Coordinates of C-alpha atoms in Angstrom, one line a residue:
Chain N
M102 CA 5.6 32.1 -106.8
R103 CA 2.2 30.6 -106.3
Y104 CA 1.7 28.0 -103.6
I105 CA -1.1 25.5 -103.2
I106 CA -1.5 23.4 -100.1
I107 CA -4.0 20.5 -100.0
G108 CA -4.9 19.8 -96.4
G109 CA -5.5 22.1 -93.4
S110 CA -4.3 20.1 -90.4
A111 CA -0.9 19.8 -88.8
A112 CA 1.3 19.4 -91.9
G113 CA -0.5 22.0 -94.0
I114 CA -0.5 24.6 -91.3
S115 CA 3.1 23.9 -90.4
A116 CA 4.0 24.4 -94.1
V117 CA 2.2 27.7 -94.2
E118 CA 4.2 28.9 -91.2
A119 CA 7.5 27.7 -92.8
I120 CA 6.7 29.3 -96.2
R121 CA 5.8 32.6 -94.5
S122 CA 9.1 32.6 -92.5
V123 CA 10.9 32.9 -95.9
D124 CA 8.3 34.4 -98.3
R125 CA 6.0 36.9 -96.9
T126 CA 4.1 37.9 -100.0
S127 CA 3.5 35.2 -102.6
P128 CA -0.1 33.9 -102.7
I129 CA -0.9 30.7 -100.7
E130 CA -4.1 28.9 -101.4
L131 CA -5.1 26.2 -99.0
F132 CA -7.8 23.5 -99.8
S133 CA -9.3 21.4 -97.1
G134 CA -12.1 18.8 -97.4
E135 CA -13.1 19.7 -93.9
G136 CA -15.2 22.7 -93.0
T137 CA -13.8 23.3 -89.6
P138 CA -10.2 24.7 -89.6
F139 CA -7.4 24.2 -87.1
Y140 CA -8.8 21.6 -84.9
S141 CA -6.5 19.1 -83.4
R142 CA -7.5 15.5 -83.9
V143 CA -5.2 14.6 -81.0
L144 CA -7.6 16.6 -78.7
L145 CA -10.9 15.0 -79.7
S146 CA -10.8 12.5 -76.8
Y147 CA -10.2 15.4 -74.4
Y148 CA -13.3 17.1 -75.8
I149 CA -15.3 14.0 -75.4
A150 CA -14.1 13.7 -71.8
G151 CA -15.2 17.3 -71.2
A152 CA -11.7 18.4 -70.3
I153 CA -11.8 21.1 -73.0
T154 CA -14.5 22.9 -74.9
R155 CA -15.1 22.8 -78.6
D156 CA -13.3 26.1 -79.0
E157 CA -10.3 24.8 -77.3
L158 CA -9.8 22.2 -80.0
H159 CA -8.1 24.8 -82.1
F160 CA -4.4 24.7 -82.3
R161 CA -4.1 28.1 -84.1
P162 CA -6.3 31.2 -83.7
L163 CA -9.1 31.7 -86.2
E164 CA -7.3 34.8 -87.6
F165 CA -4.4 32.5 -88.7
F166 CA -5.4 32.5 -92.4
S167 CA -5.8 36.3 -92.6
E168 CA -2.7 37.0 -90.6
N169 CA -0.6 34.8 -92.9
K170 CA -2.3 36.0 -96.1
V171 CA -3.7 32.5 -97.0
T172 CA -6.7 32.1 -99.2
A173 CA -8.5 29.2 -97.6
H174 CA -11.0 27.0 -99.5
L175 CA -12.7 25.0 -96.7
G176 CA -15.0 22.1 -97.2
Q177 CA -13.8 21.8 -100.8
R178 CA -12.3 18.5 -102.0
V179 CA -9.6 18.4 -104.6
E180 CA -10.6 15.8 -107.2
R181 CA -7.3 15.4 -109.0
V182 CA -3.8 16.7 -109.4
L183 CA -2.7 17.6 -112.9
P184 CA 1.1 17.7 -112.9
E185 CA 1.4 18.2 -116.7
S186 CA -0.5 21.6 -116.5
K187 CA 0.8 22.3 -112.9
S188 CA -2.7 22.7 -111.6
I189 CA -5.3 21.0 -109.4
R190 CA -9.0 20.3 -110.3
M191 CA -11.8 20.5 -107.9
E192 CA -14.9 18.3 -107.8
D193 CA -16.9 21.1 -109.5
G194 CA -14.4 21.3 -112.4
R195 CA -12.6 24.5 -111.4
E196 CA -8.9 24.4 -111.8
Y197 CA -6.2 26.3 -109.8
P198 CA -2.6 26.6 -111.1
Y199 CA 0.5 26.2 -108.8
D200 CA 4.2 26.7 -108.9
R201 CA 4.7 24.6 -105.8
L202 CA 2.2 22.1 -104.5
L203 CA 2.0 20.4 -101.1
I204 CA 0.0 17.3 -100.6
A205 CA -1.0 17.1 -96.9
T206 CA -4.3 15.2 -97.2
G207 CA -3.8 13.1 -94.2
S208 CA -5.4 9.7 -93.6
S209 CA -8.8 8.1 -93.2
P210 CA -9.9 5.5 -90.7
K211 CA -9.8 1.9 -92.0
I212 CA -13.4 0.6 -92.5
L213 CA -14.4 -2.2 -90.3
D214 CA -16.0 -5.1 -92.0
I215 CA -18.6 -6.4 -89.6
L216 CA -22.2 -7.2 -89.9
G217 CA -24.3 -4.2 -88.7
K218 CA -21.6 -1.6 -89.1
D219 CA -24.0 0.9 -90.7
K220 CA -26.3 1.2 -87.7
K221 CA -26.6 4.5 -86.0
G222 CA -24.3 4.7 -83.0
V223 CA -21.4 3.0 -84.7
V224 CA -18.7 5.7 -84.8
V225 CA -15.3 5.5 -86.4
M226 CA -13.4 8.1 -84.4
R227 CA -11.5 10.5 -86.7
Y228 CA -13.2 13.8 -87.4
I229 CA -14.7 16.5 -85.3
E230 CA -18.2 15.3 -86.4
H231 CA -17.5 11.9 -84.9
A232 CA -16.6 13.4 -81.5
E233 CA -19.7 15.6 -81.6
E234 CA -21.9 12.7 -82.4
I235 CA -20.5 10.9 -79.3
V236 CA -20.8 14.0 -77.1
N237 CA -24.5 14.4 -78.3
R238 CA -25.3 10.8 -77.4
I239 CA -23.5 10.7 -74.0
E240 CA -26.7 11.7 -72.1
G241 CA -28.5 8.5 -71.3
M242 CA -25.6 6.3 -72.5
R243 CA -25.0 3.5 -70.1
T244 CA -22.5 1.2 -71.9
A245 CA -20.1 1.8 -74.8
C246 CA -18.1 -0.8 -76.6
V247 CA -14.7 -0.1 -78.2
L248 CA -13.7 -2.4 -80.9
G249 CA -9.9 -2.6 -81.2
G250 CA -7.1 -1.9 -78.7
G251 CA -5.4 0.8 -80.6
L252 CA -4.6 4.3 -79.3
I253 CA -7.6 6.1 -80.7
G254 CA -10.1 3.6 -79.5
L255 CA -8.5 3.4 -76.1
R256 CA -8.4 7.2 -75.7
T257 CA -12.0 7.4 -76.6
G258 CA -12.9 4.7 -74.2
Y259 CA -10.9 6.4 -71.5
A260 CA -12.8 9.7 -72.2
L261 CA -16.2 8.0 -72.0
S262 CA -15.2 6.3 -68.8
L263 CA -14.4 9.7 -67.3
R264 CA -17.9 10.8 -68.3
G265 CA -19.4 8.0 -66.3
V266 CA -20.1 5.6 -69.1
K267 CA -19.5 1.9 -68.6
V268 CA -16.8 1.0 -71.2
K269 CA -15.9 -2.4 -72.6
I270 CA -12.9 -2.7 -74.8
I271 CA -12.7 -5.7 -77.2
V272 CA -9.2 -6.5 -78.3
K273 CA -8.4 -9.3 -80.7
S274 CA -4.7 -9.6 -79.8
G275 CA -3.3 -10.6 -76.4
H276 CA -3.1 -7.1 -75.1
V277 CA -4.0 -3.5 -75.8
L278 CA -1.8 -1.2 -77.9
S279 CA 0.0 -4.1 -79.5
Q280 CA 1.5 -1.7 -82.1
M281 CA 3.3 0.5 -79.6
L282 CA 3.8 -1.5 -76.4
D283 CA 5.1 -4.9 -75.2
R284 CA 3.0 -7.1 -72.9
E285 CA 4.6 -5.8 -69.7
A286 CA 3.7 -2.2 -70.4
A287 CA 0.3 -3.0 -71.8
E288 CA -0.6 -5.0 -68.7
M289 CA 0.3 -2.1 -66.5
I290 CA -2.2 0.1 -68.4
Q291 CA -4.8 -2.7 -68.5
A292 CA -4.5 -3.1 -64.7
T293 CA -4.9 0.6 -64.1
M294 CA -7.9 0.8 -66.4
R295 CA -9.6 -2.2 -64.9
E296 CA -9.1 -0.8 -61.4
H297 CA -11.1 2.2 -62.6
G298 CA -13.9 0.0 -63.9
V299 CA -13.0 -0.3 -67.6
D300 CA -13.7 -3.8 -68.8
I301 CA -11.0 -5.0 -71.2
R302 CA -11.5 -8.3 -73.1
T303 CA -8.4 -9.5 -74.8
G304 CA -8.2 -12.3 -77.3
R305 CA -11.8 -11.6 -78.3
D306 CA -13.4 -10.2 -81.5
A307 CA -16.8 -8.8 -82.2
V308 CA -18.6 -10.7 -85.0
E309 CA -21.8 -8.7 -85.2
I310 CA -23.3 -5.3 -84.2
V311 CA -27.0 -5.8 -83.4
G312 CA -30.0 -3.5 -83.1
K313 CA -32.7 -2.0 -85.3
E314 CA -32.0 1.5 -86.5
F315 CA -29.7 2.2 -83.5
V316 CA -27.0 0.0 -81.9
E317 CA -28.3 -2.2 -79.2
G318 CA -25.4 -4.4 -78.6
I319 CA -22.5 -6.5 -80.0
I320 CA -22.0 -10.3 -80.3
L321 CA -18.5 -11.6 -79.5
D322 CA -16.9 -14.6 -81.2
D323 CA -17.6 -16.8 -78.2
G324 CA -21.3 -16.0 -78.6
E325 CA -21.6 -13.6 -75.7
R326 CA -23.8 -10.6 -76.2
I327 CA -23.0 -7.2 -74.7
N328 CA -25.7 -4.6 -74.6
C329 CA -24.5 -1.1 -75.4
Q330 CA -25.7 2.2 -76.9
L331 CA -22.5 3.1 -78.7
V332 CA -19.8 1.2 -80.6
V333 CA -16.5 3.0 -81.2
V334 CA -14.4 1.6 -84.0
G335 CA -10.6 2.1 -83.9
K336 CA -8.8 0.0 -86.5
G337 CA -6.1 2.3 -87.6
V338 CA -5.8 4.8 -90.5
Q339 CA -4.7 4.7 -94.1
P340 CA -3.2 7.5 -96.2
N341 CA -5.6 9.5 -98.5
V342 CA -4.1 9.0 -101.9
D343 CA -7.1 8.2 -104.2
F344 CA -7.0 11.7 -105.8
I345 CA -3.6 11.2 -107.3
S346 CA -4.2 7.8 -108.8
S347 CA -4.1 9.2 -112.3
T348 CA -0.7 10.8 -111.9
Q349 CA 2.9 9.5 -112.0
I350 CA 3.4 10.3 -108.3
K351 CA 4.9 7.2 -106.6
V352 CA 2.8 5.7 -103.9
N353 CA 3.7 2.7 -101.8
E354 CA 1.6 2.7 -98.6
G355 CA 1.8 6.5 -98.6
I356 CA 3.2 8.9 -101.1
L357 CA 7.0 8.4 -101.2
A358 CA 9.0 11.4 -99.9
D359 CA 12.7 12.2 -100.4
E360 CA 14.7 13.9 -97.8
T361 CA 13.5 17.3 -98.9
M362 CA 9.9 16.0 -98.5
R363 CA 9.5 16.2 -102.3
T364 CA 7.7 13.5 -104.2
N365 CA 9.3 12.0 -107.4
L366 CA 7.7 14.8 -109.4
P367 CA 9.2 18.3 -109.5
D368 CA 7.5 21.0 -107.5
I369 CA 5.2 18.5 -105.7
Y370 CA 5.8 18.0 -102.1
V371 CA 4.2 15.8 -99.5
A372 CA 3.9 15.9 -95.6
G373 CA 2.0 14.4 -92.8
D374 CA -0.1 11.2 -92.5
V375 CA -0.2 10.8 -96.2
A376 CA 3.6 10.8 -96.6
E377 CA 5.9 7.7 -96.5
T378 CA 9.3 8.6 -95.2
Y379 CA 12.5 6.9 -94.2
D380 CA 11.8 5.3 -90.8
L381 CA 14.8 5.7 -88.5
S382 CA 13.8 2.8 -86.2
T383 CA 13.2 0.2 -88.9
G384 CA 15.6 1.5 -91.5
R385 CA 12.8 1.1 -94.1
M386 CA 10.3 3.5 -95.7
G387 CA 7.1 3.7 -93.7
V388 CA 4.1 5.8 -92.8
N389 CA 4.2 7.3 -89.3
A390 CA 0.9 9.0 -89.0
I391 CA 1.5 11.1 -85.9
W392 CA 1.2 14.8 -85.1
P393 CA 4.9 15.6 -84.3
C394 CA 6.1 14.0 -87.6
A395 CA 3.4 15.9 -89.5
F396 CA 4.5 19.2 -88.1
E397 CA 8.2 18.6 -88.7
Q398 CA 7.6 17.3 -92.3
G399 CA 5.3 20.3 -93.0
R400 CA 8.0 22.7 -92.0
V401 CA 10.7 20.9 -94.1
A402 CA 8.4 20.8 -97.1
G403 CA 7.4 24.4 -96.7
L404 CA 11.0 25.7 -96.4
N405 CA 12.1 23.8 -99.5
M406 CA 9.0 25.0 -101.4
A407 CA 10.0 28.5 -100.6
G408 CA 13.6 27.9 -101.7
K409 CA 15.3 27.5 -98.4
E410 CA 17.1 24.3 -98.2
A411 CA 16.0 21.9 -95.4
K412 CA 16.5 18.2 -94.8
Y413 CA 14.2 15.7 -93.1
G414 CA 16.2 13.2 -91.1
G415 CA 13.4 10.6 -91.0
S416 CA 10.5 9.7 -88.9
F417 CA 9.6 7.1 -86.3
R418 CA 6.5 6.1 -84.5
M419 CA 6.1 7.6 -81.0
N420 CA 3.3 8.3 -78.7
S421 CA 2.4 9.6 -75.2
L422 CA -0.6 8.7 -73.2
D423 CA -1.7 9.2 -69.6
F424 CA -4.7 7.2 -68.3
Y425 CA -5.7 7.8 -64.7
G426 CA -2.4 9.4 -63.9
L427 CA -0.2 6.6 -65.3
P428 CA 2.0 8.2 -68.0
V429 CA 3.3 6.1 -70.8
I430 CA 5.6 7.0 -73.7
S431 CA 6.7 4.6 -76.3
M432 CA 8.8 5.0 -79.5
G433 CA 10.2 3.0 -82.4
I434 CA 10.5 -0.8 -82.2
T435 CA 9.3 -2.0 -78.8
R436 CA 8.9 -5.7 -79.5
I437 CA 11.8 -7.6 -81.0
D438 CA 11.2 -10.0 -83.8
G439 CA 14.3 -11.6 -85.2
N440 CA 18.0 -11.3 -84.5
G441 CA 20.3 -8.4 -84.3
Y442 CA 18.6 -6.6 -81.4
Q443 CA 19.5 -6.1 -77.8
Q444 CA 16.9 -5.2 -75.2
Y445 CA 17.1 -4.0 -71.7
Q446 CA 14.2 -3.9 -69.2
R447 CA 13.7 -2.7 -65.7
K448 CA 10.5 -3.0 -63.8
T449 CA 9.4 -1.7 -60.4
K450 CA 5.9 -1.7 -58.9
N451 CA 4.9 1.5 -60.6
T452 CA 7.5 2.0 -63.3
Y453 CA 8.8 0.2 -66.3
R454 CA 11.6 1.1 -68.7
K455 CA 12.7 -0.7 -71.8
L456 CA 15.3 0.0 -74.4
V457 CA 15.7 -1.7 -77.7
L458 CA 19.1 -1.4 -79.5
R459 CA 20.4 -2.4 -82.9
D460 CA 24.0 -2.0 -83.8
G461 CA 24.5 -0.1 -80.6
C462 CA 21.9 2.5 -81.4
I463 CA 18.5 3.0 -79.8
V464 CA 15.7 1.9 -82.1
G465 CA 12.9 1.7 -79.6
A466 CA 12.0 2.5 -76.0
I467 CA 9.1 2.3 -73.5
L468 CA 8.7 4.4 -70.4
V469 CA 5.9 3.8 -67.9
G470 CA 5.4 5.9 -64.7
Q471 CA 8.6 8.0 -65.0
I472 CA 8.7 9.7 -68.3
Q473 CA 10.5 13.0 -67.9
K474 CA 13.7 11.8 -69.7
A475 CA 11.8 10.2 -72.7
G476 CA 13.0 13.0 -75.0
V477 CA 16.6 12.1 -74.4
F478 CA 15.9 8.7 -75.9
T479 CA 13.9 10.3 -78.7
T480 CA 16.9 12.4 -79.6
L481 CA 19.5 9.6 -79.3
L482 CA 17.2 7.5 -81.6
K483 CA 16.8 10.4 -84.1
K484 CA 20.5 11.1 -84.3
R485 CA 21.5 7.5 -84.4
V486 CA 24.1 7.7 -81.7
N487 CA 25.9 4.6 -80.5
V488 CA 25.1 4.3 -76.8
S489 CA 26.3 0.8 -76.1
D490 CA 28.8 2.0 -73.5
H491 CA 26.2 3.9 -71.6
I492 CA 23.4 1.3 -70.9
P493 CA 23.6 1.5 -67.1
L494 CA 23.1 5.3 -67.2
L495 CA 20.3 5.0 -69.7
M496 CA 18.5 2.4 -67.8
S497 CA 18.9 4.2 -64.5
S498 CA 16.2 6.5 -63.0
K499 CA 19.0 8.9 -62.5
L500 CA 19.4 9.4 -66.2
N501 CA 20.0 13.1 -67.1
F502 CA 21.4 15.0 -70.0
A503 CA 24.4 16.4 -68.3
D504 CA 25.8 12.9 -67.6
L505 CA 25.4 12.2 -71.3
L506 CA 27.5 15.2 -72.4
P507 CA 30.5 12.9 -73.1
V508 CA 28.3 11.1 -75.7
T509 CA 27.4 14.4 -77.4
E510 CA 31.1 15.4 -77.4
Q511 CA 32.1 12.1 -79.0
N512 CA 29.4 12.6 -81.6
R513 CA 29.9 16.3 -82.2
K514 CA 28.9 16.2 -85.8
K515 CA 25.5 15.0 -84.9
F516 CA 25.0 17.7 -82.3
M517 CA 25.7 20.8 -84.4
E518 CA 22.6 22.8 -83.5
V519 CA 23.4 26.0 -81.6
E520 CA 21.6 24.8 -78.5
Y521 CA 24.2 21.9 -78.1
R522 CA 27.2 23.9 -79.3
E523 CA 26.5 26.5 -76.6
L524 CA 26.7 23.8 -74.0
S525 CA 29.6 21.8 -75.3
Q526 CA 31.9 24.7 -76.2
R527 CA 31.6 25.9 -72.6
L528 CA 32.3 22.4 -71.4
L529 CA 35.4 22.0 -73.5
A530 CA 36.7 25.5 -72.8
S531 CA 36.2 25.0 -69.1
R532 CA 38.1 21.8 -69.1
G533 CA 41.0 23.7 -70.8
Chain C
M8 CA 18.4 36.4 -78.2
K9 CA 19.9 36.0 -74.8
V10 CA 20.4 32.6 -73.3
I11 CA 21.7 31.2 -70.0
K12 CA 25.1 29.6 -70.4
V13 CA 26.6 27.2 -67.9
D14 CA 30.1 26.9 -66.7
P15 CA 30.2 23.6 -64.8
E16 CA 33.7 24.3 -63.5
K17 CA 32.3 27.1 -61.4
C18 CA 29.2 25.2 -60.2
T19 CA 29.6 24.0 -56.6
Q20 CA 26.4 22.1 -56.6
C21 CA 24.9 24.4 -54.0
H22 CA 21.4 24.3 -55.6
T23 CA 20.8 28.0 -54.9
C24 CA 19.5 28.3 -58.5
D25 CA 16.8 25.7 -58.2
L26 CA 15.8 26.8 -54.7
W27 CA 15.2 30.4 -55.8
C28 CA 13.6 29.3 -59.0
G29 CA 11.1 27.2 -57.0
I30 CA 10.4 30.1 -54.7
E31 CA 10.2 33.0 -57.2
I32 CA 8.9 31.3 -60.3
G33 CA 7.3 28.1 -59.0
S34 CA 5.5 29.2 -55.8
E35 CA 2.4 31.4 -55.3
T36 CA 3.7 32.8 -52.0
K37 CA 7.2 33.9 -53.2
E38 CA 8.7 33.5 -49.7
L39 CA 10.8 30.4 -48.7
N40 CA 9.0 30.0 -45.4
D41 CA 5.6 30.0 -47.1
A42 CA 6.6 28.2 -50.2
I43 CA 7.8 25.1 -48.4
H44 CA 4.2 24.6 -47.2
D45 CA 2.7 25.2 -50.7
T46 CA 0.4 22.5 -52.0
P47 CA 1.1 21.4 -54.6
Q48 CA 4.8 21.8 -54.0
P49 CA 6.6 24.3 -56.3
V50 CA 8.4 22.8 -59.3
P51 CA 11.8 24.4 -60.0
R52 CA 12.5 25.0 -63.7
V53 CA 16.2 24.4 -63.4
H54 CA 17.7 21.0 -62.5
V55 CA 21.3 20.6 -61.2
E56 CA 22.2 17.5 -63.2
G57 CA 25.2 15.2 -63.1
N58 CA 27.6 16.6 -60.5
N59 CA 27.7 20.2 -61.4
F60 CA 25.5 21.1 -64.4
P61 CA 22.5 23.3 -63.9
L62 CA 20.3 22.6 -66.9
H63 CA 17.4 24.7 -68.2
C64 CA 15.3 24.8 -71.3
R65 CA 17.8 25.6 -74.1
H66 CA 15.2 27.3 -76.3
C67 CA 16.2 25.2 -79.3
E68 CA 16.3 26.9 -82.8
V69 CA 14.0 24.3 -84.1
A70 CA 12.1 23.3 -81.0
P71 CA 10.6 19.8 -81.2
C72 CA 8.3 20.6 -78.3
I73 CA 6.5 23.3 -80.3
D74 CA 6.2 20.8 -83.2
A75 CA 4.8 18.1 -80.9
C76 CA 2.3 20.3 -79.0
P77 CA -1.2 19.5 -80.3
N78 CA -2.9 22.7 -79.4
G79 CA -0.4 25.6 -79.6
T80 CA 0.3 25.6 -75.8
M81 CA 4.0 25.5 -76.4
R82 CA 5.0 28.8 -78.1
R83 CA 7.7 31.2 -79.0
D84 CA 7.7 34.7 -77.7
P85 CA 7.6 36.6 -80.9
Q86 CA 9.8 39.4 -79.6
T87 CA 12.5 37.4 -77.8
G88 CA 12.3 34.0 -79.5
L89 CA 12.0 32.3 -76.0
V90 CA 10.0 29.1 -75.8
Y91 CA 7.3 29.0 -73.1
V92 CA 4.3 27.1 -72.0
Y93 CA 0.9 28.9 -72.1
E94 CA -0.4 27.1 -69.1
P95 CA -4.1 27.9 -69.4
T96 CA -4.4 25.6 -72.4
C97 CA -2.0 22.8 -71.4
I98 CA -3.9 19.5 -71.3
A99 CA -1.1 17.5 -69.8
C100 CA -0.7 15.1 -72.8
W101 CA 3.1 15.1 -72.4
M102 CA 3.9 15.2 -76.1
C103 CA 6.5 17.9 -75.4
V104 CA 8.1 15.7 -72.7
M105 CA 8.3 12.9 -75.3
V106 CA 10.5 15.0 -77.6
C107 CA 12.5 17.4 -75.4
P108 CA 16.2 16.6 -76.2
F109 CA 17.4 17.7 -72.8
G110 CA 14.6 16.0 -70.7
I111 CA 14.0 19.3 -68.9
I112 CA 10.2 19.5 -69.3
A113 CA 8.6 18.3 -66.0
P114 CA 5.3 16.5 -66.5
S115 CA 3.6 17.8 -63.4
A116 CA 0.6 15.8 -62.5
S117 CA -0.2 18.0 -59.5
F118 CA -0.2 21.2 -61.6
H119 CA -1.7 19.3 -64.5
A120 CA 0.7 21.0 -66.9
A121 CA 4.1 20.7 -68.5
V122 CA 6.5 22.9 -66.5
K123 CA 9.7 24.3 -67.9
C124 CA 12.0 27.3 -67.8
D125 CA 11.0 30.3 -69.9
R126 CA 14.2 32.1 -69.0
C127 CA 12.2 34.4 -66.8
R128 CA 10.9 36.1 -70.0
N129 CA 8.6 38.4 -68.1
M130 CA 11.3 39.6 -65.6
D131 CA 14.3 41.9 -66.1
Y132 CA 16.8 39.2 -65.3
P133 CA 16.6 35.4 -64.8
I134 CA 16.5 34.6 -61.1
C135 CA 18.9 31.7 -61.3
V136 CA 21.6 33.8 -62.9
D137 CA 21.0 36.5 -60.4
V138 CA 21.4 34.3 -57.4
C139 CA 24.2 32.0 -58.5
P140 CA 27.0 32.8 -56.0
T141 CA 29.9 31.6 -58.2
K142 CA 28.7 33.0 -61.6
A143 CA 28.4 29.5 -63.0
L144 CA 25.3 30.8 -64.7
V145 CA 25.6 33.8 -67.0
L146 CA 23.2 35.5 -69.5
E147 CA 24.9 35.8 -72.9
D148 CA 23.8 36.5 -76.5
R149 CA 23.2 33.5 -78.7
E150 CA 25.7 33.5 -81.6
E151 CA 25.0 35.7 -84.5
G152 CA 23.0 34.4 -87.4
A153 CA 21.0 31.9 -85.3
T154 CA 17.4 31.9 -86.3
W155 CA 14.4 30.1 -84.9
Y156 CA 11.2 28.4 -86.0
G157 CA 7.9 27.5 -84.3
Y158 CA 4.5 28.9 -83.4
A159 CA 4.9 32.5 -82.3
P160 CA 1.4 34.1 -81.9
K161 CA 1.2 37.8 -82.7
R162 CA -0.1 38.5 -79.3
S163 CA 2.2 37.2 -76.6
F164 CA 0.7 36.3 -73.2

């Protein structure tokens, strides 16, 4: 068996680990367009903040490839996939044959269409080079503008603020993080950030980036000019699918994956930000470009590639952030549009909890301030458990797993993993 | 792989398990009289939940916390299969908290780290099982055939 993996981030590395848990000897070749292996994009803002060093960006040790007998081709782009001859072709024309192929090429930042976007000091945060560029400019930087209220932009802004840079965040919509939070939760974050001196302008858009060679400022749609030495652009990401355009591989927004993480073609699998999977919260196919999904998908793909059956239950969007000690976790659908949903909210001075249900099952949640039990919601969402009889417990700050044991017993078939069976068997036995 | 199993019928809700866990595992000073003055306060790794259910990390076969961890801080002990936090690299991003099915990972702001039970993997015997006066907690083998996945570095720390 000859494995080829295109992509060396979360999904690709997870697939290597999965393949090696089954098949310790077959050759694995891994191709990555990036020269730096194993760095975690999630951590780039921590690097900018100075909380970790460049070496600490690694999520696996540098010996990973040799320990797992992987031939790594770093900094080398795959030009196309040739399913007919079961091979891939590189930009320089070389071809490599495969028996099983994994596409884990990730996503690229969407390009911002704005006058002056090519000036030096305009950074689209995505790769390690971008973070390094920001770190190299931090000395002497007084003001930075973040265009867009998405998570990457906000994290970068938060990191710069921790480094003493004056940060201004320009958000077109009514509040930050409109993809993952409702207004109540977003306003708690905005209040905290403003308390710490971050300037957040909602309902505003930048129309021009000004300066000569380097950025000197931005102009807003109301004509105001803000002087700054850095512009961070965070407008979201899109799957990297260009190199398969000549094939029959089915692409919608991302490459469509079945429940074994296979594409519509035999022996070609897909995982990570480039994959479009069944979304458990919306009930439709969708791309959820987040780290935990990439790792899980990579494992499922890798196991199936190595001949061990594994199923992927589906993805949903989730994220965790913590600015100035205010932790926030959100998942799934957090703002209702249309009928058929129930929502429950509870707000105190420093906490907020929201649950969104459809047909009695959790399809979304937000937790602000108190987050420890977030994973319980994640699990109930993932396993599509009807929780309509347990709303008071779920909405209470006393929520705990033990009190939910009756729910897992009622839904035994969905809690068949050994870690649950060990618990519930005991419970049933002891109740005689 | 040995795991801690719970018999809620035997649990009297005495909290001896979390008290001793906090002292032995959570505190620097290891003595109750000193530990109560520790700053930050020790975080126990076992939580007596509901009325009578002491709950720890269950060391899931497919551990979502290991998947979610963005820098390999959440790991498997390659010898025992136990899941643990390698605290020196924890950046307190709470991705593991977000996915823990049992809600037993404590996002500790004061320790700036995710805190959870590692089943006392560096000790001969888990302290909570040792001190439980009614044997509501026991150390037993996981059923045969159970496997596990997730990052297990060759060198275990």
